C-alpha positions as a printed Julia matrix, in Angstrom:
434×3 Matrix{Float64}:
  -0.11   -0.15  -0.1
   1.47    3.55  -1.06
   2.04    6.13   1.61
  -0.95    8.67   0.5
  -3.3     5.74   0.24
  -2.4     4.7    3.58
  -2.97    8.26   4.87
  -6.15    8.45   2.86
  -8.03    5.62   4.81
  -7.87    6.78   8.3
  -8.75   10.36   7.09
 -11.51    8.72   5.24
 -12.69    6.77   8.69
 -12.49   10.08  10.93
 -14.74   11.78   8.11
 -17.49    9.27   8.64
 -16.83    8.95  12.31
 -17.16   12.67  12.56
 -20.39   12.72  10.34
 -21.81   10.07  12.65
 -21.31   12.63  15.54
 -23.08   15.4   13.77
 -25.89   13.2   12.56
 -26.57   11.95  16.55
 -26.4    15.63  17.18
 -28.93   16.22  14.73
 -31.26   13.53  15.81
 -30.94   14.69  19.47
 -31.92   18.17  18.38
 -34.83   16.9   16.46
 -35.76   15.15  19.62
 -35.61   18.15  21.62
 -37.58   20.44  19.32
 -40.29   17.76  18.99
 -40.61   16.89  22.88
 -39.01   19.78  24.62
 -36.29   18.12  26.47
 -33.01   16.41  25.69
 -33.02   12.48  25.82
 -30.8    10.25  27.82
 -27.92   10.26  28.82
 -28.59   13.9   29.61
 -30.2    14.15  33.31
 -33.84   13.51  33.62
 -34.51   16.42  35.97
 -35.3    18.85  32.96
 -35.43   21.88  34.77
 -31.87   21.16  36.48
 -30.19   22.75  33.18
 -27.07   24.85  34.2
 -27.74   24.15  38.05
 -24.1    22.45  38.67
 -22.99   26.27  37.99
 -25.73   28.04  39.63
 -25.9    25.79  42.8
 -22.06   26.36  43.3
 -22.38   29.99  42.4
 -25.18   30.44  45.04
 -22.64   29.36  47.91
 -19.73   31.5   46.3
 -22.11   34.69  47.16
 -23.4    33.26  50.46
 -21.79   31.73  53.75
 -21.67   28.11  54.49
 -19.65   26.71  51.79
 -17.84   23.84  53.67
 -19.97   23.47  56.89
 -23.65   23.77  55.51
 -23.41   23.08  52.26
 -20.36   20.77  52.72
 -18.58   21.08  49.28
 -16.0    18.96  47.95
 -14.8    21.71  45.36
 -11.44   23.25  46.38
 -11.89   27.15  47.06
 -10.53   27.98  43.55
 -14.28   27.31  42.35
 -15.68   29.88  44.51
 -13.21   32.5   43.83
 -13.63   32.13  40.14
 -17.46   31.97  40.66
 -17.58   35.03  42.96
 -15.8    37.02  40.17
 -18.18   36.32  37.54
 -21.21   36.29  38.88
 -23.76   39.26  40.26
 -23.94   39.15  43.76
 -27.55   40.85  43.87
 -28.74   37.75  42.08
 -28.34   35.32  44.78
 -30.41   36.58  47.67
 -32.96   33.95  46.97
 -32.59   30.74  45.5
 -30.12   29.33  42.77
 -33.13   28.62  40.72
 -33.76   32.62  40.58
 -30.2    33.44  40.2
 -30.02   31.12  37.06
 -32.58   33.8   35.45
 -31.24   36.75  37.2
 -27.6    36.34  36.76
 -26.88   37.13  32.74
 -23.49   37.74  33.54
 -22.96   33.97  34.85
 -24.89   32.42  31.74
 -22.64   34.66  29.51
 -19.61   33.27  30.77
 -21.07   29.81  30.47
 -21.44   30.54  26.62
 -18.18   32.05  26.43
 -15.86   29.25  27.95
 -17.71   26.98  25.42
 -16.72   28.93  22.54
 -12.98   29.25  23.98
 -12.88   25.4   24.77
 -14.03   24.73  20.73
 -11.43   27.37  19.75
  -8.74   25.87  21.66
  -9.49   22.51  20.62
  -8.99   23.97  17.04
  -5.81   25.48  17.51
  -4.58   22.13  19.19
  -5.8    20.01  16.27
  -4.58   22.07  13.62
  -1.37   22.4   15.13
  -0.69   18.59  15.54
  -2.44   17.51  12.09
  -4.28   20.22   9.79
  -5.99   17.25   7.7
  -7.82   15.7   10.87
  -8.4    18.96  12.84
 -11.79   19.76  11.53
 -13.11   16.16  12.08
 -11.66   16.16  15.86
 -12.9    19.7   16.69
 -16.21   18.43  15.81
 -16.13   15.29  18.18
 -14.96   17.66  20.93
 -17.17   20.56  20.48
 -20.35   18.74  19.29
 -19.93   15.36  21.03
 -21.71   14.13  24.01
 -19.05   14.86  26.64
 -18.92   18.62  25.84
 -22.67   18.87  25.35
 -23.57   17.59  28.63
 -21.01   19.73  30.6
 -22.68   22.8   28.72
 -25.97   21.61  29.69
 -25.11   20.83  33.45
 -23.02   24.23  33.36
 -20.16   22.17  34.95
 -17.05   23.95  35.89
 -15.14   21.48  33.83
 -16.31   24.09  31.06
 -13.48   26.5   32.49
 -10.72   23.44  33.77
 -11.14   22.34  30.19
  -9.79   25.46  28.83
  -6.65   25.38  31.21
  -6.01   21.47  30.72
  -5.4    22.01  27.04
  -3.18   24.69  27.71
  -1.2    22.4   30.32
  -1.54   19.15  27.93
  -1.87   20.35  24.48
   0.35   22.45  22.17
  -1.07   25.78  22.66
   2.21   27.04  24.11
   5.79   26.47  24.25
   6.11   28.48  27.45
   6.51   25.98  30.66
   5.82   28.23  33.32
   2.22   28.99  31.43
   1.72   25.28  30.97
   2.82   24.9   34.86
   0.37   27.63  35.81
  -2.54   26.08  33.9
  -1.83   22.58  35.34
  -1.91   24.18  38.69
  -5.53   25.77  37.66
  -6.89   22.69  36.53
  -6.03   20.86  39.85
  -7.43   23.67  41.96
 -10.68   22.9   39.93
 -10.69   19.38  39.81
  -8.2    17.46  41.79
  -8.35   14.31  39.99
  -6.44   16.22  37.06
  -3.5    15.67  39.4
  -3.38   12.2   37.64
  -1.97   13.72  33.83
   0.36   15.8   35.56
   1.9    12.36  37.2
   3.08   11.6   33.24
   5.85   13.56  34.14
   7.18   11.54  36.8
   7.05    8.26  34.65
   8.99   10.46  32.24
  11.35   11.2   34.86
  10.83   14.79  34.02
  11.04   16.05  37.28
  11.39   19.72  36.8
   7.53   20.27  35.51
   6.36   18.23  38.19
   7.97   19.92  40.99
   7.05   23.28  39.49
   3.32   22.47  38.87
   3.39   20.97  42.13
   4.39   24.29  43.86
   2.31   26.4   41.47
  -0.8    23.84  42.64
   0.05   24.44  46.38
   0.4    28.45  46.0
  -2.58   28.83  44.1
  -4.43   26.85  46.76
  -3.27   28.6   49.64
  -4.01   31.87  47.87
  -7.56   30.78  47.14
  -7.98   29.41  50.66
  -6.95   32.77  52.13
  -9.56   34.64  49.93
 -12.56   32.01  50.75
 -11.62   31.57  54.36
 -12.44   28.54  54.6
 -11.64   24.89  52.44
  -9.14   23.31  54.66
  -7.74   19.99  53.75
  -9.24   18.56  56.81
 -12.78   20.19  55.67
 -12.3    18.63  52.17
 -11.7    15.3   53.58
 -14.2    15.24  55.86
 -16.7    16.49  53.01
 -15.39   14.24  50.48
 -16.22   11.19  52.97
 -19.73   12.34  53.3
 -20.1    12.71  49.56
 -18.96    9.26  49.18
 -21.65    8.11  51.24
 -24.53   10.65  49.62
 -23.48    9.28  46.36
 -23.78    5.66  47.58
 -27.83    6.6   47.5
 -27.65    8.28  43.96
 -27.31    4.98  42.17
 -29.15    6.02  39.06
 -27.51    9.2   38.72
 -24.05    7.24  38.85
 -25.21    4.35  36.1
 -27.02    7.0   33.53
 -23.65    8.06  32.29
 -20.67    6.69  33.77
 -17.3     6.04  32.83
 -16.78    2.94  34.88
 -18.63   -0.17  35.48
 -18.13    0.05  39.44
 -21.96    1.87  40.0
 -23.43   -1.27  38.48
 -22.27   -3.12  41.58
 -24.9    -1.32  43.56
 -27.87   -2.37  40.92
 -29.45   -4.26  43.88
 -29.75   -0.82  45.84
 -31.86    1.37  43.65
 -34.96    2.65  44.94
 -36.33    2.49  41.22
 -37.61   -1.01  40.09
 -34.91   -1.47  37.77
 -34.34   -5.06  38.37
 -37.65   -5.58  37.1
 -36.29   -4.87  33.56
 -32.82   -6.7   34.11
 -32.84  -10.58  34.47
 -30.93  -11.57  37.7
 -28.75  -13.8   35.72
 -27.62  -10.72  34.34
 -26.96   -8.91  37.45
 -25.4   -11.82  38.8
 -23.14  -11.63  35.44
 -22.16   -8.29  35.83
 -21.39   -8.55  39.58
 -18.76  -11.19  38.8
 -17.43   -9.42  35.7
 -17.05   -5.84  36.69
 -14.25   -6.61  39.36
 -12.38   -8.41  37.09
 -12.48   -5.56  34.13
 -11.58   -3.22  36.74
  -8.77   -4.78  38.29
  -7.3    -5.97  34.71
  -7.66   -2.5   33.48
  -5.7    -1.43  36.44
  -2.95   -3.75  36.11
  -2.17   -3.74  32.11
  -2.15    0.16  32.91
   0.44   -0.33  35.69
   2.54   -2.43  33.08
   2.6     0.26  30.61
   3.61    2.73  33.18
   6.48    0.25  34.35
   7.41   -0.02  30.7
   7.42    3.71  30.28
   9.33    4.29  33.07
  12.11    1.77  31.95
  12.14    3.73  28.81
  11.05    7.39  29.29
  11.89    8.86  25.57
   9.65    6.2   23.98
   6.12    7.53  24.51
   4.9    10.97  24.6
   3.53   12.53  27.61
  -0.1    12.8   26.6
  -0.14    8.92  25.71
   1.09    8.33  29.62
  -1.21   11.04  31.0
  -4.04    9.38  28.94
  -3.58    6.05  30.4
  -3.22    7.39  33.95
  -6.8     9.45  33.64
  -8.17    6.28  31.49
  -7.35    4.12  34.25
  -8.42    6.3   37.28
 -12.12    6.63  35.11
 -12.37    2.74  34.67
 -11.88    2.5   38.53
 -14.38    4.89  39.4
 -16.88    7.22  37.85
 -16.83   11.03  38.75
 -19.14   11.54  35.7
 -19.63   11.4   32.22
 -18.2    14.44  31.1
 -14.74   13.89  32.53
 -14.53   12.02  29.55
 -13.46   15.1   27.87
  -9.94   15.36  29.23
  -9.62   11.58  28.39
 -10.73   12.13  24.73
  -8.82   15.22  24.23
  -5.54   13.35  25.0
  -6.67   10.45  22.78
  -7.23   12.63  19.85
  -3.97   14.03  19.98
  -2.67   10.54  18.89
  -1.67    9.56  15.26
  -3.08    6.75  13.36
   0.0     4.87  13.91
  -0.49    1.39  15.11
  -3.54   -0.55  15.98
  -3.81    0.62  19.41
  -3.7     4.22  18.61
  -6.62    3.68  16.02
  -8.82    1.66  18.37
  -8.66    4.34  20.54
  -9.2     6.74  18.3
 -12.28    5.51  16.9
 -13.43    4.5   20.43
 -13.33    8.05  21.47
 -15.21    9.2   18.48
 -17.54    6.86  19.51
 -17.89    8.18  23.15
 -18.77   11.08  21.23
 -21.95   10.07  19.81
 -24.77   11.94  21.33
 -28.0    10.22  22.25
 -28.79    6.7   23.54
 -30.78    3.74  22.56
 -33.55    2.9   25.03
 -33.94   -0.91  25.95
 -36.81   -0.34  28.51
 -38.61    2.75  30.07
 -38.5     2.77  33.86
 -39.81    5.87  34.77
 -41.95    9.14  33.4
 -41.13   12.07  35.0
 -43.65   15.26  34.65
 -41.84   18.63  35.21
 -40.98   22.17  33.61
 -38.25   21.7   30.93
 -36.14   24.97  31.35
 -34.4    24.74  27.66
 -37.77   23.84  26.25
 -39.71   26.51  28.41
 -42.77   24.27  28.94
 -44.17   21.5   31.0
 -42.76   17.64  29.75
 -43.25   14.41  30.49
 -39.96   13.07  30.05
 -39.27    9.05  29.77
 -36.16    7.66  31.19
 -34.96    3.64  31.77
 -32.18    1.3   31.0
 -30.27    2.25  27.47
 -27.54    0.56  25.68
 -25.03    3.06  26.33
 -25.22    2.29  30.12
 -23.13   -0.87  29.01
 -21.45    0.37  26.08
 -20.0     3.5   27.15
 -17.92    2.24  30.24
 -16.84   -0.74  27.84
 -15.06    2.03  25.47
 -13.34    3.5   28.04
 -11.86    0.46  29.3
 -11.02   -0.38  25.62
  -9.1     2.82  25.42
  -6.71    2.09  28.06
  -6.26   -1.29  27.03
  -5.32   -0.39  23.21
  -3.03    2.45  24.42
  -1.41    0.32  27.28
  -0.61   -2.51  25.07
   0.62   -0.37  22.23
   2.69    1.3   24.77
   4.23   -2.0   25.97
   5.01   -3.32  22.42
   6.54    0.21  21.56
   8.77    0.03  24.6
   9.55   -3.54  24.15
  10.89   -2.81  20.38
  12.9     0.27  21.96
  14.31   -2.19  24.75
  15.87   -4.46  21.72
  17.69   -1.38  20.42
  18.97    0.47  23.74
  18.71   -1.06  27.17
  16.65    0.64  29.7
  18.07    3.48  31.81
  17.53    2.84  35.62
  18.86    6.38  36.4
  16.79    9.34  37.78
  17.29   11.54  34.94
  15.42   10.72  31.14
  17.63    8.56  29.21
C-alpha cells in the first residue's frame, strides 16, 4: 500500500466518524424540538439545566460553603464564581439566580466558545487534515454538550487543561500554571501531571506542584475556608451521599463500578434486568476493573524504563483512563481523556482503536432498552411542561466498555513500543531521562 493511500484511509474513517457525531447531534436536536427536553443520557431532571454552575455560585455568594453545603470543591471554584457572578442575584434561590445572572450565563457560553476554539487550535497544530473532524467530536460530542447543559466547571478547567497538556504554548511556566489551575478546579486532574514522573522529568512536576500549592493557599486565604481537613471530611460525606444516588451514577458513567449497586436501586430497575444478568455483572465488573488497572500499571512501568519512547499525552491518557475505569466522577470527565486520545496519530492498531473509541464516546444520545420511569416537570430549555421518559439504555453498558477499550489499546500498544525500543537500547534506571 502506497503512503498516500495509507494516509487517506484513516482520514476517510475520521470523516465518517465525525459525520456520525454530527448525525447523532441532529437526531438529538430533532428530539428536543419535538418533545421539549434532551433525551438520555442527559439528566432526567429537565428543570436542572446549568444548575451545577448556579448551585455552586449561590454558595460562592453566601456563607456556609464547607460547613453547611459541605462542598468538596477546592476554594478555587468559589473564587472564580464569585468573580463571574452578580451578587444581587443570589439573595433568593439558585434557580432565581439562573434567570437573573446574565453575567454567569454569558460566562458559560463564552467558555464553551473558548474550549472549541482552543481544541481547534491544538488539533490544527498537530495535524491540519484531521483537525476539523476532531474539533467536531470534542466541540459537538456528548461529553462537551453534557458539560454545557450541566453548566459544570469542567468548562473552565478544560480550557486550562488544553493549555497544560496540549500544543497551545511552548512556555513551560504557563503550562505549569495552567496545570495548577486544573488541579485546583478538579483535584483528580493531578493524574495527567504525574505523566512527568513516569518520564522522570522532575522539573515540570515540581514546578506544577509548587504552583498548585501556591494557588490553593491563595484561594484558601481569599475564601477563608476549604482546609484539607474540611475537604477530606466533606469528601467522605459525599461518598456516602453518592452511594444513595445509584441511578445518577449509572446513567452516564465512565466505569462499571456503579453497576455493583444495582440491587440497592429504589427504582424498579431489576424488573427490567434478569437476575442472571445482574449476577454476571457482579462477577465480571471487578475482573474488568482490576485487569485494566494491571495493564495500565504494566504500561507505566514499561514507560519508566524507556522514558523517551512514549509522549507525555499518551501516559497522561493511561493514568486518567485507569482512574475513570476504577470509579466514575461523571460522564463529562471523559472530555479530558478524549482530548488526550485525539492527540494521537493513526500509528499502529492500538492508537487507531483508541481514536475510534473516542469518536464513539462522542456520539450524542442513546438507545433505550426499557422505560423505567416517566417524570412530568418543567423543562427550562424547552420552556414548557414535559413528560420525560427515562430508563435502561444500551449506552449504560457500552460507554464504560469503550473507556476500558481505550486504556487497553493504549497500554498494550505502549508496551509493544517499549519492547521494540528495549531491543535497540537497554533500559535506563537512572533518575534522569535516558
